[in-house]
PDB file of N, CA and C in Angstrom:
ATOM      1  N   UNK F   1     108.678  92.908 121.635  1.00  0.00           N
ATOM      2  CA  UNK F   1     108.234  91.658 122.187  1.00  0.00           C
ATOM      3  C   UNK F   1     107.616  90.792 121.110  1.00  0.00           C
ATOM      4  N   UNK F   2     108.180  90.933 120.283  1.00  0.00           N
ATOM      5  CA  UNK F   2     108.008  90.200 118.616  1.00  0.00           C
ATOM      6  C   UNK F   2     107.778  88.715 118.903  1.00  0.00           C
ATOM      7  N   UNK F   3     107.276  87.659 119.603  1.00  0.00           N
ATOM      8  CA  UNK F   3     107.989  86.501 119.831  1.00  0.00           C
ATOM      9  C   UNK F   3     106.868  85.659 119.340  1.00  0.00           C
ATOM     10  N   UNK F   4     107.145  84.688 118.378  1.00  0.00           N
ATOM     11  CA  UNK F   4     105.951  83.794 118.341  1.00  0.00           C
ATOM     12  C   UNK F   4     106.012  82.095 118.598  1.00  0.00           C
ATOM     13  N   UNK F   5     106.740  82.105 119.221  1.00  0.00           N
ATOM     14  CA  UNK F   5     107.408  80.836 119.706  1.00  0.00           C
ATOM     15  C   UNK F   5     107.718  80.664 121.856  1.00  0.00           C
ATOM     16  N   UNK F   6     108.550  80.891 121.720  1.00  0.00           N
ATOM     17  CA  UNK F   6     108.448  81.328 123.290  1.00  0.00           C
ATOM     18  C   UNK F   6     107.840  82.199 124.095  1.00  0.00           C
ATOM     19  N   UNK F   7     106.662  82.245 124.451  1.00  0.00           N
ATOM     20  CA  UNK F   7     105.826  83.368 125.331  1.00  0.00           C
ATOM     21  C   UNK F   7     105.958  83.550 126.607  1.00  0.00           C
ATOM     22  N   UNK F   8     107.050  82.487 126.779  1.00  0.00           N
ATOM     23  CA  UNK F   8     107.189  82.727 128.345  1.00  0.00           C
ATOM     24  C   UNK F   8     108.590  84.154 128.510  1.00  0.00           C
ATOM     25  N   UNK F   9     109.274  83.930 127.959  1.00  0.00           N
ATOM     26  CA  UNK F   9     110.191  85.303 127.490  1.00  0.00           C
ATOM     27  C   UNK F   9     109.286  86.576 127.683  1.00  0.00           C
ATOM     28  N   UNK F  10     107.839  86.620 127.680  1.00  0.00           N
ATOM     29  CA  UNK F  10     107.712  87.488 127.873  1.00  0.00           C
ATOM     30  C   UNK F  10     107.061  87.949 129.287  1.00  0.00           C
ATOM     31  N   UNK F  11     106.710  87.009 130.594  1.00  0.00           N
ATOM     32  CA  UNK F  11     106.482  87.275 131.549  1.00  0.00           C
ATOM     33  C   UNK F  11     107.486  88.354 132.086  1.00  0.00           C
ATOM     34  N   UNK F  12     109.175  88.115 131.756  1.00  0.00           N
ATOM     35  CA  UNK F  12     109.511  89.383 132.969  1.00  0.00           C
ATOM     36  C   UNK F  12     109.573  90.513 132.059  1.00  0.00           C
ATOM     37  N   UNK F  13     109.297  90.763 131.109  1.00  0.00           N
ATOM     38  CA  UNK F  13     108.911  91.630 130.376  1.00  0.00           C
ATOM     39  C   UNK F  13     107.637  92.200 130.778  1.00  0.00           C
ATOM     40  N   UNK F  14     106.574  91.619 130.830  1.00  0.00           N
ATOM     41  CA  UNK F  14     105.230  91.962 131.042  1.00  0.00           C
ATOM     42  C   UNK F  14     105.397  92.413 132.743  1.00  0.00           C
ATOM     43  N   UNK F  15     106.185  92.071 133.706  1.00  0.00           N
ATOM     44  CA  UNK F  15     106.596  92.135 135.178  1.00  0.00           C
ATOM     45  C   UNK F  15     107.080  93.501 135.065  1.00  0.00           C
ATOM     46  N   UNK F  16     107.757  94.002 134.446  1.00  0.00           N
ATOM     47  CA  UNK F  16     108.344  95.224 134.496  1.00  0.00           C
ATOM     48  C   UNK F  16     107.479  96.706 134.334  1.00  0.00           C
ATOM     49  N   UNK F  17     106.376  96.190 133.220  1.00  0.00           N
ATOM     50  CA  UNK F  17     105.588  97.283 132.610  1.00  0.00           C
ATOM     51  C   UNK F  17     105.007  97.309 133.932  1.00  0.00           C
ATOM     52  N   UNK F  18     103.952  96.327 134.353  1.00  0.00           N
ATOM     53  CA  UNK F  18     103.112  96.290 135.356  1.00  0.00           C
ATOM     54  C   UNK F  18     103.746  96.506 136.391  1.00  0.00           C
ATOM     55  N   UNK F  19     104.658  96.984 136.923  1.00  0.00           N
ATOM     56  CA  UNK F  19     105.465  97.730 138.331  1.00  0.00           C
ATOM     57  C   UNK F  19     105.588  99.324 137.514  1.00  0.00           C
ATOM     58  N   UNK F  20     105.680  99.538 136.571  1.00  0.00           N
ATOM     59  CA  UNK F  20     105.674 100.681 136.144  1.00  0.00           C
ATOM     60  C   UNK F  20     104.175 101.128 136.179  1.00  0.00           C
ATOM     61  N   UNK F  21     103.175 100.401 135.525  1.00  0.00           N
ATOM     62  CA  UNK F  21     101.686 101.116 135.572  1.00  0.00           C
ATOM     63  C   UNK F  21     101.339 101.156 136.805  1.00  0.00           C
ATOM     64  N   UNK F  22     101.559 100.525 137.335  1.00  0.00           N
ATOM     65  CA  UNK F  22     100.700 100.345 139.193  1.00  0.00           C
ATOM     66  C   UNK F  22     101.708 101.478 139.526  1.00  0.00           C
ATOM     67  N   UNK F  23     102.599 101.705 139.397  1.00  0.00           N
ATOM     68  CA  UNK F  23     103.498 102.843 139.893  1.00  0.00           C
ATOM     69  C   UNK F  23     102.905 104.258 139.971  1.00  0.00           C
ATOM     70  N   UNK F  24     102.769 104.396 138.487  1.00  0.00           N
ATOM     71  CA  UNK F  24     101.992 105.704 137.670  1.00  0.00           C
ATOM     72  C   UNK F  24     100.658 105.827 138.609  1.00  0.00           C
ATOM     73  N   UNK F  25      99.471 104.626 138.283  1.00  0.00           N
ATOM     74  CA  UNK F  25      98.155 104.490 139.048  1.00  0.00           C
ATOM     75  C   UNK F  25      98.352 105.226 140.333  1.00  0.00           C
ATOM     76  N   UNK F  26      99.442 104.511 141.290  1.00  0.00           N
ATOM     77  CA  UNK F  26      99.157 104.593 142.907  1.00  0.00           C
ATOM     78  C   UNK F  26      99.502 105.834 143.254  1.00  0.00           C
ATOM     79  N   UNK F  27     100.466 106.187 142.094  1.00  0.00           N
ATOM     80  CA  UNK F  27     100.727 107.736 142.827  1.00  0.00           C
ATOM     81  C   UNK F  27      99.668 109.039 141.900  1.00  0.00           C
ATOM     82  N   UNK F  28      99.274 108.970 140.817  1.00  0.00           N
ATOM     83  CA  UNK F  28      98.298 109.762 140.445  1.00  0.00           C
ATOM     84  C   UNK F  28      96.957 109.568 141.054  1.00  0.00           C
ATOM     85  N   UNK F  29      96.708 108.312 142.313  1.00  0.00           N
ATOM     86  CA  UNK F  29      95.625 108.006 142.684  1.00  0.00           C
ATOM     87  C   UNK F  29      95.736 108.865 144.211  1.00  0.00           C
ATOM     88  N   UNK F  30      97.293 108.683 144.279  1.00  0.00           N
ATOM     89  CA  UNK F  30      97.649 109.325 146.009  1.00  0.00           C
ATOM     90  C   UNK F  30      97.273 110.778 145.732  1.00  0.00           C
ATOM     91  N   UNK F  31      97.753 111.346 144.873  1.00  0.00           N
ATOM     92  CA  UNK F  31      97.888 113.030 144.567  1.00  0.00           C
ATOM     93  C   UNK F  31      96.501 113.579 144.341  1.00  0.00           C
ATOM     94  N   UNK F  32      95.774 112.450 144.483  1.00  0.00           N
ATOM     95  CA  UNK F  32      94.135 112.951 143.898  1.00  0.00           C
ATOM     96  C   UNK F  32      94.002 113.130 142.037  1.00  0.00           C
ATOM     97  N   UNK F  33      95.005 112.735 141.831  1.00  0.00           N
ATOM     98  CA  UNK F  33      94.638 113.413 140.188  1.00  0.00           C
ATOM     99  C   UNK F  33      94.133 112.221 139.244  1.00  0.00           C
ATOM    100  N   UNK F  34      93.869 111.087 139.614  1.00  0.00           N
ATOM    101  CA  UNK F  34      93.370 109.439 138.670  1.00  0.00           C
ATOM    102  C   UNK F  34      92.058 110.048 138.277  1.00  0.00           C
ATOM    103  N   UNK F  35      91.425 110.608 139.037  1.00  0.00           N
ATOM    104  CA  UNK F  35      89.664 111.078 138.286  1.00  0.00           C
ATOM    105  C   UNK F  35      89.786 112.042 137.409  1.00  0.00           C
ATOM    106  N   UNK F  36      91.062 112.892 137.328  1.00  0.00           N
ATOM    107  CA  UNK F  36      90.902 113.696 136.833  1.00  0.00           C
ATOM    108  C   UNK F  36      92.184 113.309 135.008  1.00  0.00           C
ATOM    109  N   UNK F  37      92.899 112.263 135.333  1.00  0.00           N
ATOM    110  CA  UNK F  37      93.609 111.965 134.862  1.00  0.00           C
ATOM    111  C   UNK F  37      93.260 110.761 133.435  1.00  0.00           C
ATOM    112  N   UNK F  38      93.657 110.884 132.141  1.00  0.00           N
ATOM    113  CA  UNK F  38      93.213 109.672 131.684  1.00  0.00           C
ATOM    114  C   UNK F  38      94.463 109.030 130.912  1.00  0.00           C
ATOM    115  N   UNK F  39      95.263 107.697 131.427  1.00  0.00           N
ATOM    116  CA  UNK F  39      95.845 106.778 131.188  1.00  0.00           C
ATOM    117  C   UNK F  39      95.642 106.051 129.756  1.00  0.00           C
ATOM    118  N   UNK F  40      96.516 105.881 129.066  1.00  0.00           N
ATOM    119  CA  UNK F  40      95.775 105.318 127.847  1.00  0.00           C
ATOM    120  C   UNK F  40      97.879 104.478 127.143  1.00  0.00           C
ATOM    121  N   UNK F  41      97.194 103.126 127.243  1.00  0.00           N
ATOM    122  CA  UNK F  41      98.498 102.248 127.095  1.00  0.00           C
ATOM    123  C   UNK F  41      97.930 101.717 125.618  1.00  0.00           C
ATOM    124  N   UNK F  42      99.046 101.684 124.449  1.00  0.00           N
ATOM    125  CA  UNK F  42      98.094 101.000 123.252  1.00  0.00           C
ATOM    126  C   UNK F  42      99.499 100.493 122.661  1.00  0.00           C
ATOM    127  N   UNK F  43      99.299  99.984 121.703  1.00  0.00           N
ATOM    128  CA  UNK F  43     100.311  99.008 121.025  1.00  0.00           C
ATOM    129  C   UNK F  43      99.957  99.379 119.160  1.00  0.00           C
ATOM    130  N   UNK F  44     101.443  99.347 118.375  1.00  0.00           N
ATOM    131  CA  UNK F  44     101.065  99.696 117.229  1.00  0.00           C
ATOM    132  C   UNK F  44     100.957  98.238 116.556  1.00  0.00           C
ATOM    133  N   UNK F  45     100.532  97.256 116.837  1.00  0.00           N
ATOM    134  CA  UNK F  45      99.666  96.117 115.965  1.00  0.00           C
ATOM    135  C   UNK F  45      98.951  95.093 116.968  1.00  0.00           C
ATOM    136  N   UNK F  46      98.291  94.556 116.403  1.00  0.00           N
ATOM    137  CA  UNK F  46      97.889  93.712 116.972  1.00  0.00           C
ATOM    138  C   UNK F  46      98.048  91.926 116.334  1.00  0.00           C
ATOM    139  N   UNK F  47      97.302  91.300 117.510  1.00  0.00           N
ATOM    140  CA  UNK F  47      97.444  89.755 116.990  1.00  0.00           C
ATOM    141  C   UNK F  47      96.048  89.129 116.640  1.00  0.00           C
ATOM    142  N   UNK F  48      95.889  88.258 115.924  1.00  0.00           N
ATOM    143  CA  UNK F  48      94.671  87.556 115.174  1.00  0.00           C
ATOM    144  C   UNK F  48      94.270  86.991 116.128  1.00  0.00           C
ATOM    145  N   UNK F  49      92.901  87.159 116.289  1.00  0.00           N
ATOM    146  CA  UNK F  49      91.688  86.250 118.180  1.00  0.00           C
ATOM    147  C   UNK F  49      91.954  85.185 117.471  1.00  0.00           C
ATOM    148  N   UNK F  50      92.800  84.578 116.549  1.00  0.00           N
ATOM    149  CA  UNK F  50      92.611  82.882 116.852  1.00  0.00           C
ATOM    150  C   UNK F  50      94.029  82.116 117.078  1.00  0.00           C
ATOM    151  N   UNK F  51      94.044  81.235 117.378  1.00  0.00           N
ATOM    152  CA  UNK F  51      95.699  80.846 117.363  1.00  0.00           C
ATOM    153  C   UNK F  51      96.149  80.274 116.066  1.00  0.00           C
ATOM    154  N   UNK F  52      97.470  80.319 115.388  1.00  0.00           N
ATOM    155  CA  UNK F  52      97.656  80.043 114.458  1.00  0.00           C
ATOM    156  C   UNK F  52      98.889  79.158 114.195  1.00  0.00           C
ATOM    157  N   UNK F  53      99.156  78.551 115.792  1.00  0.00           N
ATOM    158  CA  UNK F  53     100.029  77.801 115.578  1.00  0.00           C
ATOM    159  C   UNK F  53      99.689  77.240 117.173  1.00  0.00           C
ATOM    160  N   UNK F  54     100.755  75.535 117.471  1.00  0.00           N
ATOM    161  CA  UNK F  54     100.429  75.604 119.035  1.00  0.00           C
ATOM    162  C   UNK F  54     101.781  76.644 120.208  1.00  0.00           C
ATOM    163  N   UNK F  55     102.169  77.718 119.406  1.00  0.00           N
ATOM    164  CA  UNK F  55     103.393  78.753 119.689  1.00  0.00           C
ATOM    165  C   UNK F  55     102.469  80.210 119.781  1.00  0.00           C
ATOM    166  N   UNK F  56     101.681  80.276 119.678  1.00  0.00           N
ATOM    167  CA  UNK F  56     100.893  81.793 119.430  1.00  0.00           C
ATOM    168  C   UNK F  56     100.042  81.886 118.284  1.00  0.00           C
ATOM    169  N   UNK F  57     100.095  83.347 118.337  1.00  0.00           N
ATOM    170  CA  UNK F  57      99.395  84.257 117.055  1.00  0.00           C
ATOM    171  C   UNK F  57     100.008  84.764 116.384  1.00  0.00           C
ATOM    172  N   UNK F  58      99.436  85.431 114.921  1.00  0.00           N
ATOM    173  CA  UNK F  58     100.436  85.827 113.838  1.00  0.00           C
ATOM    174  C   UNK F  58      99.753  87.691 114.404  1.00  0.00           C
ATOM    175  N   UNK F  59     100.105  88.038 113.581  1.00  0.00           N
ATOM    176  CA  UNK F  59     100.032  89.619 113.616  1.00  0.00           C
ATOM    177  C   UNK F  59      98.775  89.729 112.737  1.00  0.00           C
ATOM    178  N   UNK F  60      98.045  90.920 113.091  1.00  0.00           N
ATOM    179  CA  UNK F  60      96.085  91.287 112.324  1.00  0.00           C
ATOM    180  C   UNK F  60      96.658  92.621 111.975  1.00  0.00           C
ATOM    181  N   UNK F  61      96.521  93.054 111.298  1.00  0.00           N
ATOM    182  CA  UNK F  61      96.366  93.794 111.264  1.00  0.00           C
ATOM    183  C   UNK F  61      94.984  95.470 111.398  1.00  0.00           C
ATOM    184  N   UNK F  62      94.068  94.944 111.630  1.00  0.00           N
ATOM    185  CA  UNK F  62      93.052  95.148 111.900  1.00  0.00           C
ATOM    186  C   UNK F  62      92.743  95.405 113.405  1.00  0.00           C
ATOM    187  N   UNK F  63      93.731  94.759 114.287  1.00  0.00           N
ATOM    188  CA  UNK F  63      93.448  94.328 115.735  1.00  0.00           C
ATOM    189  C   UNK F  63      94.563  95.048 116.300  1.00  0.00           C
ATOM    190  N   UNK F  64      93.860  95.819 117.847  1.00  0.00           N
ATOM    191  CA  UNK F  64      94.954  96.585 118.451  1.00  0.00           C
ATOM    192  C   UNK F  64      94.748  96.484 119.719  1.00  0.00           C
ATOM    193  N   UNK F  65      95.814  96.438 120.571  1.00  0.00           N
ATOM    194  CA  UNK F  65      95.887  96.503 122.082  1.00  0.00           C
ATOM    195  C   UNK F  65      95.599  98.074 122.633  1.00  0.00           C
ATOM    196  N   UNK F  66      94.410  98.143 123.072  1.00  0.00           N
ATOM    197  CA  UNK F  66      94.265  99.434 123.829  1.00  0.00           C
ATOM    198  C   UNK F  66      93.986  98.723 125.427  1.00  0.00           C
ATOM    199  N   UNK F  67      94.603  99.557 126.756  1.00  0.00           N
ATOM    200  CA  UNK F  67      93.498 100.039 127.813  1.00  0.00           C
ATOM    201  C   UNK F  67      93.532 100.858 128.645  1.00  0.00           C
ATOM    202  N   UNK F  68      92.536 101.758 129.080  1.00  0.00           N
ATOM    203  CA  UNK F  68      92.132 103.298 129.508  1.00  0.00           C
ATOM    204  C   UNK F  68      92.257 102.557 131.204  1.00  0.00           C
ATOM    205  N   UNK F  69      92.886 103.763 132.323  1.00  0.00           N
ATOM    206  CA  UNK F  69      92.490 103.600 133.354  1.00  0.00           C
ATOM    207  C   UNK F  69      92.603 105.528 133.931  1.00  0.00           C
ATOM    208  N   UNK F  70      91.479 105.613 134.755  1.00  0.00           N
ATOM    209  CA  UNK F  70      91.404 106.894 135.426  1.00  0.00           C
ATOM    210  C   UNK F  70      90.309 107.417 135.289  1.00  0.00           C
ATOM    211  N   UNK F  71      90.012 108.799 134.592  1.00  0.00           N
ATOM    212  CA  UNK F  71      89.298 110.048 134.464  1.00  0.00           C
ATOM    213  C   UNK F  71      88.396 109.542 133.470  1.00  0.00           C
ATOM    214  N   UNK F  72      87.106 109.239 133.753  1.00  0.00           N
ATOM    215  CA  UNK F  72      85.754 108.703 132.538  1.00  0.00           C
ATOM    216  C   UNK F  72      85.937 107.436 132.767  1.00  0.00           C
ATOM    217  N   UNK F  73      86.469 106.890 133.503  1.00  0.00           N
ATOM    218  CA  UNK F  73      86.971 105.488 132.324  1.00  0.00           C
ATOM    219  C   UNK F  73      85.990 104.422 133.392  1.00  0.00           C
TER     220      UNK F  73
END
Protein backbone atom coordinates (compact mmCIF):
# COMPACT_ATOMS: atom_id res chain seq x y z
CA UNK A 1 0.00 0.00 0.00
CA UNK A 2 3.07 2.09 -1.06
CA UNK A 3 0.94 5.10 -2.30
CA UNK A 4 1.84 8.66 -1.85
CA UNK A 5 -0.37 10.35 -4.08
CA UNK A 6 -3.78 8.75 -4.13
CA UNK A 7 -4.98 7.70 -0.58
CA UNK A 8 -8.16 7.07 -1.48
CA UNK A 9 -6.93 3.67 -3.30
CA UNK A 10 -6.51 2.76 -0.13
CA UNK A 11 -9.99 2.75 1.59
CA UNK A 12 -11.07 -0.71 0.00
CA UNK A 13 -7.94 -1.90 0.94
CA UNK A 14 -8.17 -0.72 4.50
CA UNK A 15 -12.22 -2.29 4.13
CA UNK A 16 -10.91 -5.63 3.68
CA UNK A 17 -8.32 -5.86 6.62
CA UNK A 18 -11.00 -4.45 8.96
CA UNK A 19 -13.69 -7.33 8.00
CA UNK A 20 -10.84 -9.58 8.58
CA UNK A 21 -9.82 -8.11 12.22
CA UNK A 22 -13.42 -7.72 13.48
CA UNK A 23 -13.68 -11.27 12.11
CA UNK A 24 -10.67 -12.68 14.19
CA UNK A 25 -11.98 -10.22 17.40
CA UNK A 26 -15.75 -11.52 17.28
CA UNK A 27 -14.98 -14.94 17.12
CA UNK A 28 -11.95 -15.19 19.65
CA UNK A 29 -14.33 -12.93 21.77
CA UNK A 30 -17.36 -15.63 21.12
CA UNK A 31 -15.03 -18.70 22.12
CA UNK A 32 -14.08 -16.86 25.32
CA UNK A 33 -10.43 -16.74 24.35
CA UNK A 34 -9.90 -12.40 23.60
CA UNK A 35 -8.78 -12.15 27.51
CA UNK A 36 -6.81 -14.69 27.17
CA UNK A 37 -5.60 -13.96 23.68
CA UNK A 38 -3.11 -11.15 22.50
CA UNK A 39 -3.62 -9.66 18.89
CA UNK A 40 -0.78 -7.68 17.73
CA UNK A 41 -1.10 -6.02 13.91
CA UNK A 42 2.30 -3.99 13.04
CA UNK A 43 3.73 -2.76 9.83
CA UNK A 44 7.49 -2.94 8.71
CA UNK A 45 7.89 1.06 8.28
CA UNK A 46 6.45 3.75 9.10
CA UNK A 47 5.44 7.41 7.91
CA UNK A 48 6.85 10.91 9.16
CA UNK A 49 3.88 12.76 11.88
CA UNK A 50 4.20 15.58 9.45
CA UNK A 51 2.90 15.92 5.96
CA UNK A 52 5.32 16.35 3.33
CA UNK A 53 3.45 17.05 0.52
CA UNK A 54 -0.49 18.12 -0.06
CA UNK A 55 -0.55 13.93 -1.33
CA UNK A 56 0.71 12.41 2.08
CA UNK A 57 3.77 11.37 3.96
CA UNK A 58 7.18 10.18 3.05
CA UNK A 59 8.42 7.07 4.89
CA UNK A 60 10.44 7.59 8.85
CA UNK A 61 12.09 5.48 9.41
CA UNK A 62 12.13 5.61 13.04
CA UNK A 63 8.19 5.39 13.09
CA UNK A 64 6.04 2.21 13.16
CA UNK A 65 2.44 1.15 12.99
CA UNK A 66 1.67 -1.06 15.95
CA UNK A 67 -1.93 -2.05 17.64
CA UNK A 68 -2.59 -4.65 20.50
CA UNK A 69 -6.24 -5.83 21.03
CA UNK A 70 -7.28 -8.66 23.72
CA UNK A 71 -5.34 -10.32 26.69
CA UNK A 72 -3.53 -7.21 28.96
CA UNK A 73 -4.28 -4.88 26.53
Amino acid sequence: WDAHGDMKTHEPLAKNIDRAIYGLLRDLKGRGMLNDTLVVWSSEFGRSPWPDSPQGRNHHVNVYTTWMAGGGV
